[in-house]
Amino acid sequence: MATTGPSRLRVKHQKDVTQIEFVDRNILDESNIEQIKEEIGDLVDKAPAPGPKLLISFANVDHLSSAALGAMITINNKIKGRKGQLRLANIDPQIYEVFKITKLDKLFQIHESTDAALASFG
Amino acid sequence: MARTEQANPDHARISIANKRDEIERAEQRLIAALDKHQYPDAAKFAVRLALEEALVNAFRHGHKGLSPDVPVELEFRVTDKQTDLAIEDKGPGFDPGDVPDPTLDENLTVPTGRGLLLMRAYMARVEYVGKGNRVEMVYKKP
């Protein structure tokens, strides 16, 4: 793992689901985004196989950029490649609008709350 | 350190190197100008996002292969009616027609190419001028 500083994530495990929150309110800095991508990629690798289950909460996030969306897509591709499931939750309305504009609301399964996201795993 | 050639709360020209603290300082100066003219939170979110995307494009594509110390030039002017932004890099220029539509189903899983889409979604006008190394944007205050 080529992380460059302290973890950008808060991680907890509930049954077979890896739950992730971001430390940063703004996910804009390219090196931080790269680190987030690597850290979550490692969690996908370590999650119970087959079919890793990840839930990413945006509860603390005020701003993100298209580079952050790109990181989420890369993570989603990796999880799909392992026949896993990704859920996103607690997305602020302004940020949800970014997902809608980019039509990524069609790609990701997005839930209003962590509980709703947890209940949706197959 | 970012050089400020002209500064008042409404209008500034700022040279920004590819360093997070310089980008943040420039964004905060723009936000302060928006605050002065009582732009709502949604407007500040939109303008900041468009600026962020334009700067990322300028550094990542325009300045590809250049030192991170080579600055991008930002100019902004904020009034009660609108905000004008111009971001100019020292690269060879950019043709927005070359960017594939990232919202097509076949492109949804491609991780790049959404910056321009977001700029156009939030701004009233986005135009690449000259050889394509300068983007001018207008945001209309709601």
mmCIF file of C-alpha atoms in Angstrom:
data_model
loop_
_atom_site.group_PDB
_atom_site.id
_atom_site.type_symbol
_atom_site.label_atom_id
_atom_site.label_comp_id
_atom_site.label_asym_id
_atom_site.label_seq_id
_atom_site.Cartn_x
_atom_site.Cartn_y
_atom_site.Cartn_z
ATOM 1 C CA MET A 1 0.000 0.000 0.000
ATOM 2 C CA ALA A 2 1.468 3.326 -1.033
ATOM 3 C CA THR A 3 -0.391 5.642 1.314
ATOM 4 C CA THR A 4 1.274 8.958 2.008
ATOM 5 C CA GLY A 5 -0.103 9.879 5.408
ATOM 6 C CA PRO A 6 -2.651 9.049 8.077
ATOM 7 C CA SER A 7 -5.749 7.168 6.947
ATOM 8 C CA ARG A 8 -8.387 9.258 5.160
ATOM 9 C CA LEU A 9 -11.071 6.768 6.271
ATOM 10 C CA ARG A 10 -12.955 5.566 9.327
ATOM 11 C CA VAL A 11 -13.713 1.881 8.922
ATOM 12 C CA LYS A 12 -15.865 -0.537 10.880
ATOM 13 C CA HIS A 13 -17.048 -4.034 10.158
ATOM 14 C CA GLN A 14 -20.605 -5.132 10.841
ATOM 15 C CA LYS A 15 -21.204 -8.805 10.098
ATOM 16 C CA ASP A 16 -19.913 -9.225 6.557
ATOM 17 C CA VAL A 17 -20.245 -5.534 5.566
ATOM 18 C CA THR A 18 -17.297 -3.141 5.559
ATOM 19 C CA GLN A 19 -18.584 0.338 6.480
ATOM 20 C CA ILE A 20 -16.518 3.325 5.456
ATOM 21 C CA GLU A 21 -16.716 7.030 6.311
ATOM 22 C CA PHE A 22 -14.446 9.809 5.105
ATOM 23 C CA VAL A 23 -12.264 11.814 7.459
ATOM 24 C CA ASP A 24 -12.256 14.842 5.131
ATOM 25 C CA ARG A 25 -15.187 17.201 4.624
ATOM 26 C CA ASN A 26 -13.789 18.168 1.217
ATOM 27 C CA ILE A 27 -12.687 15.401 -1.132
ATOM 28 C CA LEU A 28 -10.841 17.576 -3.614
ATOM 29 C CA ASP A 29 -7.115 17.113 -3.133
ATOM 30 C CA GLU A 30 -5.760 14.766 -5.793
ATOM 31 C CA SER A 31 -3.225 13.055 -3.554
ATOM 32 C CA ASN A 32 -5.905 12.478 -0.894
ATOM 33 C CA ILE A 33 -8.254 11.067 -3.539
ATOM 34 C CA GLU A 34 -5.524 8.732 -4.743
ATOM 35 C CA GLN A 35 -4.959 7.600 -1.158
ATOM 36 C CA ILE A 36 -8.696 7.054 -0.601
ATOM 37 C CA LYS A 37 -8.823 4.923 -3.749
ATOM 38 C CA GLU A 38 -5.881 2.807 -2.594
ATOM 39 C CA GLU A 39 -7.177 2.420 0.968
ATOM 40 C CA ILE A 40 -10.651 1.327 -0.158
ATOM 41 C CA GLY A 41 -9.071 -0.927 -2.784
ATOM 42 C CA ASP A 42 -7.151 -2.649 0.021
ATOM 43 C CA LEU A 43 -10.393 -3.066 2.000
ATOM 44 C CA VAL A 44 -12.003 -4.704 -1.035
ATOM 45 C CA ASP A 45 -9.069 -7.107 -1.222
ATOM 46 C CA LYS A 46 -9.354 -7.934 2.484
ATOM 47 C CA ALA A 47 -13.154 -8.265 2.599
ATOM 48 C CA PRO A 48 -14.610 -11.771 2.896
ATOM 49 C CA ALA A 49 -14.609 -13.505 -0.462
ATOM 50 C CA PRO A 50 -16.487 -14.215 -2.583
ATOM 51 C CA GLY A 51 -18.581 -11.093 -2.959
ATOM 52 C CA PRO A 52 -17.185 -8.282 -0.815
ATOM 53 C CA LYS A 53 -19.865 -5.944 0.598
ATOM 54 C CA LEU A 54 -18.921 -2.300 1.102
ATOM 55 C CA LEU A 55 -21.002 0.610 2.343
ATOM 56 C CA ILE A 56 -19.535 4.083 1.870
ATOM 57 C CA SER A 57 -21.164 6.909 3.838
ATOM 58 C CA PHE A 58 -20.834 10.511 2.675
ATOM 59 C CA ALA A 59 -22.277 11.867 5.927
ATOM 60 C CA ASN A 60 -19.304 14.133 6.625
ATOM 61 C CA VAL A 61 -18.723 15.292 3.059
ATOM 62 C CA ASP A 62 -19.492 18.868 1.968
ATOM 63 C CA HIS A 63 -17.589 19.015 -1.324
ATOM 64 C CA LEU A 64 -16.208 16.616 -3.871
ATOM 65 C CA SER A 65 -14.814 16.853 -7.378
ATOM 66 C CA SER A 66 -15.075 14.761 -10.514
ATOM 67 C CA ALA A 67 -11.766 13.152 -9.485
ATOM 68 C CA ALA A 68 -13.511 11.830 -6.356
ATOM 69 C CA LEU A 69 -16.340 10.474 -8.531
ATOM 70 C CA GLY A 70 -13.675 8.790 -10.652
ATOM 71 C CA ALA A 71 -12.257 7.108 -7.548
ATOM 72 C CA MET A 72 -15.739 5.794 -6.647
ATOM 73 C CA ILE A 73 -16.136 4.403 -10.171
ATOM 74 C CA THR A 74 -12.761 2.656 -9.984
ATOM 75 C CA ILE A 75 -13.732 1.145 -6.627
ATOM 76 C CA ASN A 76 -17.120 0.063 -8.014
ATOM 77 C CA ASN A 77 -15.408 -1.576 -11.000
ATOM 78 C CA LYS A 78 -13.081 -3.454 -8.657
ATOM 79 C CA ILE A 79 -15.954 -4.657 -6.440
ATOM 80 C CA LYS A 80 -17.988 -5.744 -9.474
ATOM 81 C CA GLY A 81 -14.925 -7.638 -10.716
ATOM 82 C CA ARG A 82 -15.042 -9.632 -7.478
ATOM 83 C CA LYS A 83 -18.809 -10.131 -7.732
ATOM 84 C CA GLY A 84 -19.297 -7.896 -4.717
ATOM 85 C CA GLN A 85 -21.791 -5.189 -3.781
ATOM 86 C CA LEU A 86 -21.260 -1.459 -3.159
ATOM 87 C CA ARG A 87 -23.775 0.860 -1.527
ATOM 88 C CA LEU A 88 -23.489 4.631 -1.031
ATOM 89 C CA ALA A 89 -25.438 6.462 1.692
ATOM 90 C CA ASN A 90 -26.019 9.770 3.486
ATOM 91 C CA ILE A 91 -25.271 11.941 0.479
ATOM 92 C CA ASP A 92 -25.929 15.660 0.956
ATOM 93 C CA PRO A 93 -28.522 17.023 -1.550
ATOM 94 C CA GLN A 94 -25.958 19.289 -3.253
ATOM 95 C CA ILE A 95 -23.615 16.358 -3.775
ATOM 96 C CA TYR A 96 -26.457 14.077 -4.854
ATOM 97 C CA GLU A 97 -27.116 16.645 -7.593
ATOM 98 C CA VAL A 98 -23.546 16.032 -8.833
ATOM 99 C CA PHE A 99 -24.329 12.304 -9.063
ATOM 100 C CA LYS A 100 -27.531 13.118 -10.989
ATOM 101 C CA ILE A 101 -25.854 15.516 -13.435
ATOM 102 C CA THR A 102 -23.240 12.893 -14.247
ATOM 103 C CA LYS A 103 -25.930 10.157 -14.338
ATOM 104 C CA LEU A 104 -23.894 8.217 -11.794
ATOM 105 C CA ASP A 105 -27.087 7.863 -9.772
ATOM 106 C CA LYS A 106 -27.835 5.138 -12.366
ATOM 107 C CA LEU A 107 -24.495 3.391 -11.807
ATOM 108 C CA PHE A 108 -24.442 3.406 -8.003
ATOM 109 C CA GLN A 109 -26.993 2.093 -5.526
ATOM 110 C CA ILE A 110 -27.560 5.144 -3.337
ATOM 111 C CA HIS A 111 -29.565 5.073 -0.089
ATOM 112 C CA GLU A 112 -30.727 7.835 2.208
ATOM 113 C CA SER A 113 -29.402 6.238 5.371
ATOM 114 C CA THR A 114 -26.850 3.719 6.549
ATOM 115 C CA ASP A 115 -29.645 1.489 7.863
ATOM 116 C CA ALA A 116 -31.440 1.478 4.498
ATOM 117 C CA ALA A 117 -28.175 0.678 2.742
ATOM 118 C CA LEU A 118 -27.374 -2.157 5.153
ATOM 119 C CA ALA A 119 -30.842 -3.641 4.655
ATOM 120 C CA SER A 120 -30.375 -3.633 0.873
ATOM 121 C CA PHE A 121 -27.455 -6.058 0.713
ATOM 122 C CA GLY A 122 -28.360 -9.359 -0.850
ATOM 123 C CA MET B 1 3.316 31.137 -2.761
ATOM 124 C CA ALA B 2 0.411 32.451 -4.831
ATOM 125 C CA ARG B 3 1.161 35.899 -6.221
ATOM 126 C CA THR B 4 -1.623 38.417 -6.188
ATOM 127 C CA GLU B 5 -1.182 41.110 -8.762
ATOM 128 C CA GLN B 6 -4.358 42.944 -8.000
ATOM 129 C CA ALA B 7 -6.634 42.379 -5.104
ATOM 130 C CA ASN B 8 -9.865 43.679 -3.781
ATOM 131 C CA PRO B 9 -12.715 41.574 -2.483
ATOM 132 C CA ASP B 10 -14.608 41.651 -5.795
ATOM 133 C CA HIS B 11 -11.893 41.286 -8.382
ATOM 134 C CA ALA B 12 -8.573 39.495 -8.323
ATOM 135 C CA ARG B 13 -5.873 38.121 -10.558
ATOM 136 C CA ILE B 14 -4.001 35.291 -8.885
ATOM 137 C CA SER B 15 -1.150 33.057 -10.034
ATOM 138 C CA ILE B 16 -1.638 29.553 -8.627
ATOM 139 C CA ALA B 17 0.966 26.778 -8.560
ATOM 140 C CA ASN B 18 -0.179 23.150 -8.468
ATOM 141 C CA LYS B 19 -0.134 23.002 -4.684
ATOM 142 C CA ARG B 20 -3.199 22.346 -2.566
ATOM 143 C CA ASP B 21 -2.622 25.267 -0.194
ATOM 144 C CA GLU B 22 -2.419 27.736 -3.088
ATOM 145 C CA ILE B 23 -5.575 26.336 -4.699
ATOM 146 C CA GLU B 24 -7.394 26.498 -1.341
ATOM 147 C CA ARG B 25 -6.317 30.107 -0.742
ATOM 148 C CA ALA B 26 -7.560 31.174 -4.163
ATOM 149 C CA GLU B 27 -10.882 29.374 -3.625
ATOM 150 C CA GLN B 28 -11.293 31.006 -0.218
ATOM 151 C CA ARG B 29 -10.749 34.459 -1.727
ATOM 152 C CA LEU B 30 -13.415 33.766 -4.311
ATOM 153 C CA ILE B 31 -15.795 32.461 -1.621
ATOM 154 C CA ALA B 32 -15.169 35.636 0.425
ATOM 155 C CA ALA B 33 -16.192 37.730 -2.587
ATOM 156 C CA LEU B 34 -19.327 35.616 -3.060
ATOM 157 C CA ASP B 35 -20.128 36.042 0.630
ATOM 158 C CA LYS B 36 -19.756 39.804 0.333
ATOM 159 C CA HIS B 37 -22.397 39.790 -2.408
ATOM 160 C CA GLN B 38 -24.624 37.397 -0.438
ATOM 161 C CA TYR B 39 -24.553 34.485 -2.863
ATOM 162 C CA PRO B 40 -26.470 31.540 -1.360
ATOM 163 C CA ASP B 41 -24.728 28.324 -0.294
ATOM 164 C CA ALA B 42 -25.830 26.483 -3.442
ATOM 165 C CA ALA B 43 -24.198 29.189 -5.565
ATOM 166 C CA LYS B 44 -20.963 28.983 -3.609
ATOM 167 C CA PHE B 45 -20.973 25.202 -4.030
ATOM 168 C CA ALA B 46 -21.497 25.568 -7.785
ATOM 169 C CA VAL B 47 -18.854 28.232 -8.381
ATOM 170 C CA ARG B 48 -16.277 26.461 -6.243
ATOM 171 C CA LEU B 49 -16.891 23.169 -8.023
ATOM 172 C CA ALA B 50 -16.532 24.755 -11.469
ATOM 173 C CA LEU B 51 -13.314 26.503 -10.433
ATOM 174 C CA GLU B 52 -11.939 23.285 -8.943
ATOM 175 C CA GLU B 53 -12.684 21.346 -12.135
ATOM 176 C CA ALA B 54 -11.165 24.048 -14.354
ATOM 177 C CA LEU B 55 -7.988 24.152 -12.256
ATOM 178 C CA VAL B 56 -7.680 20.352 -12.226
ATOM 179 C CA ASN B 57 -8.058 20.300 -16.026
ATOM 180 C CA ALA B 58 -5.489 23.081 -16.408
ATOM 181 C CA PHE B 59 -2.881 21.333 -14.259
ATOM 182 C CA ARG B 60 -3.589 17.736 -15.264
ATOM 183 C CA HIS B 61 -3.938 18.257 -19.008
ATOM 184 C CA GLY B 62 -2.662 21.749 -19.867
ATOM 185 C CA HIS B 63 0.446 21.490 -17.700
ATOM 186 C CA LYS B 64 1.099 17.797 -18.283
ATOM 187 C CA GLY B 65 4.868 17.328 -18.088
ATOM 188 C CA LEU B 66 5.448 20.795 -16.648
ATOM 189 C CA SER B 67 6.754 21.551 -13.163
ATOM 190 C CA PRO B 68 4.046 21.942 -10.479
ATOM 191 C CA ASP B 69 5.594 25.352 -9.827
ATOM 192 C CA VAL B 70 4.456 26.652 -13.232
ATOM 193 C CA PRO B 71 1.381 28.678 -12.325
ATOM 194 C CA VAL B 72 -2.100 28.801 -13.783
ATOM 195 C CA GLU B 73 -3.614 32.294 -13.907
ATOM 196 C CA LEU B 74 -7.028 32.865 -12.339
ATOM 197 C CA GLU B 75 -9.030 36.039 -12.725
ATOM 198 C CA PHE B 76 -12.420 36.573 -11.148
ATOM 199 C CA ARG B 77 -14.913 39.403 -10.870
ATOM 200 C CA VAL B 78 -17.939 39.123 -8.602
ATOM 201 C CA THR B 79 -20.941 41.456 -8.784
ATOM 202 C CA ASP B 80 -24.460 41.332 -7.383
ATOM 203 C CA LYS B 81 -25.641 39.890 -10.710
ATOM 204 C CA GLN B 82 -22.966 37.456 -11.828
ATOM 205 C CA THR B 83 -19.491 36.044 -11.386
ATOM 206 C CA ASP B 84 -16.978 35.985 -14.221
ATOM 207 C CA LEU B 85 -14.080 33.535 -14.027
ATOM 208 C CA ALA B 86 -11.130 33.005 -16.365
ATOM 209 C CA ILE B 87 -8.522 30.273 -15.928
ATOM 210 C CA GLU B 88 -5.538 30.271 -18.251
ATOM 211 C CA ASP B 89 -2.794 27.674 -18.421
ATOM 212 C CA LYS B 90 0.462 27.562 -20.342
ATOM 213 C CA GLY B 91 -0.332 24.370 -22.215
ATOM 214 C CA PRO B 92 -0.932 23.715 -25.900
ATOM 215 C CA GLY B 93 -4.699 24.165 -25.707
ATOM 216 C CA PHE B 94 -7.741 21.967 -25.435
ATOM 217 C CA ASP B 95 -10.617 21.110 -27.775
ATOM 218 C CA PRO B 96 -13.744 20.440 -25.709
ATOM 219 C CA GLY B 97 -15.151 18.558 -28.697
ATOM 220 C CA ASP B 98 -12.586 15.820 -28.043
ATOM 221 C CA VAL B 99 -14.204 14.855 -24.717
ATOM 222 C CA PRO B 100 -16.579 11.876 -25.031
ATOM 223 C CA ASP B 101 -20.007 12.212 -23.416
ATOM 224 C CA PRO B 102 -19.487 10.660 -19.959
ATOM 225 C CA THR B 103 -23.237 10.227 -19.423
ATOM 226 C CA LEU B 104 -23.620 7.616 -22.185
ATOM 227 C CA ASP B 105 -24.261 4.161 -20.752
ATOM 228 C CA GLU B 106 -21.052 2.801 -22.270
ATOM 229 C CA ASN B 107 -19.011 5.544 -20.555
ATOM 230 C CA LEU B 108 -20.560 5.419 -17.069
ATOM 231 C CA THR B 109 -17.851 3.084 -15.768
ATOM 232 C CA VAL B 110 -15.005 5.190 -17.199
ATOM 233 C CA PRO B 111 -13.475 7.018 -14.225
ATOM 234 C CA THR B 112 -12.453 10.242 -16.023
ATOM 235 C CA GLY B 113 -13.928 12.961 -18.224
ATOM 236 C CA ARG B 114 -16.644 14.554 -16.049
ATOM 237 C CA GLY B 115 -15.064 17.908 -15.168
ATOM 238 C CA LEU B 116 -16.276 19.792 -18.230
ATOM 239 C CA LEU B 117 -19.768 18.325 -17.866
ATOM 240 C CA LEU B 118 -19.991 19.678 -14.316
ATOM 241 C CA MET B 119 -18.646 23.087 -15.326
ATOM 242 C CA ARG B 120 -21.293 23.339 -18.057
ATOM 243 C CA ALA B 121 -24.050 22.106 -15.747
ATOM 244 C CA TYR B 122 -23.447 24.737 -13.092
ATOM 245 C CA MET B 123 -22.281 27.733 -15.148
ATOM 246 C CA ALA B 124 -24.405 29.885 -17.462
ATOM 247 C CA ARG B 125 -21.515 30.033 -19.961
ATOM 248 C CA VAL B 126 -18.328 27.996 -20.426
ATOM 249 C CA GLU B 127 -16.097 28.858 -23.358
ATOM 250 C CA TYR B 128 -12.595 27.843 -24.340
ATOM 251 C CA VAL B 129 -10.959 30.745 -26.143
ATOM 252 C CA GLY B 130 -7.785 31.393 -28.091
ATOM 253 C CA LYS B 131 -5.873 28.195 -28.713
ATOM 254 C CA GLY B 132 -7.973 26.514 -26.024
ATOM 255 C CA ASN B 133 -5.724 27.139 -23.038
ATOM 256 C CA ARG B 134 -8.064 29.715 -21.490
ATOM 257 C CA VAL B 135 -11.541 28.922 -20.218
ATOM 258 C CA GLU B 136 -13.988 31.707 -19.444
ATOM 259 C CA MET B 137 -17.044 31.008 -17.325
ATOM 260 C CA VAL B 138 -20.023 33.035 -16.178
ATOM 261 C CA TYR B 139 -22.257 32.222 -13.238
ATOM 262 C CA LYS B 140 -25.557 34.100 -12.917
ATOM 263 C CA LYS B 141 -26.570 34.782 -9.346
ATOM 264 C CA PRO B 142 -29.959 33.186 -8.694
#
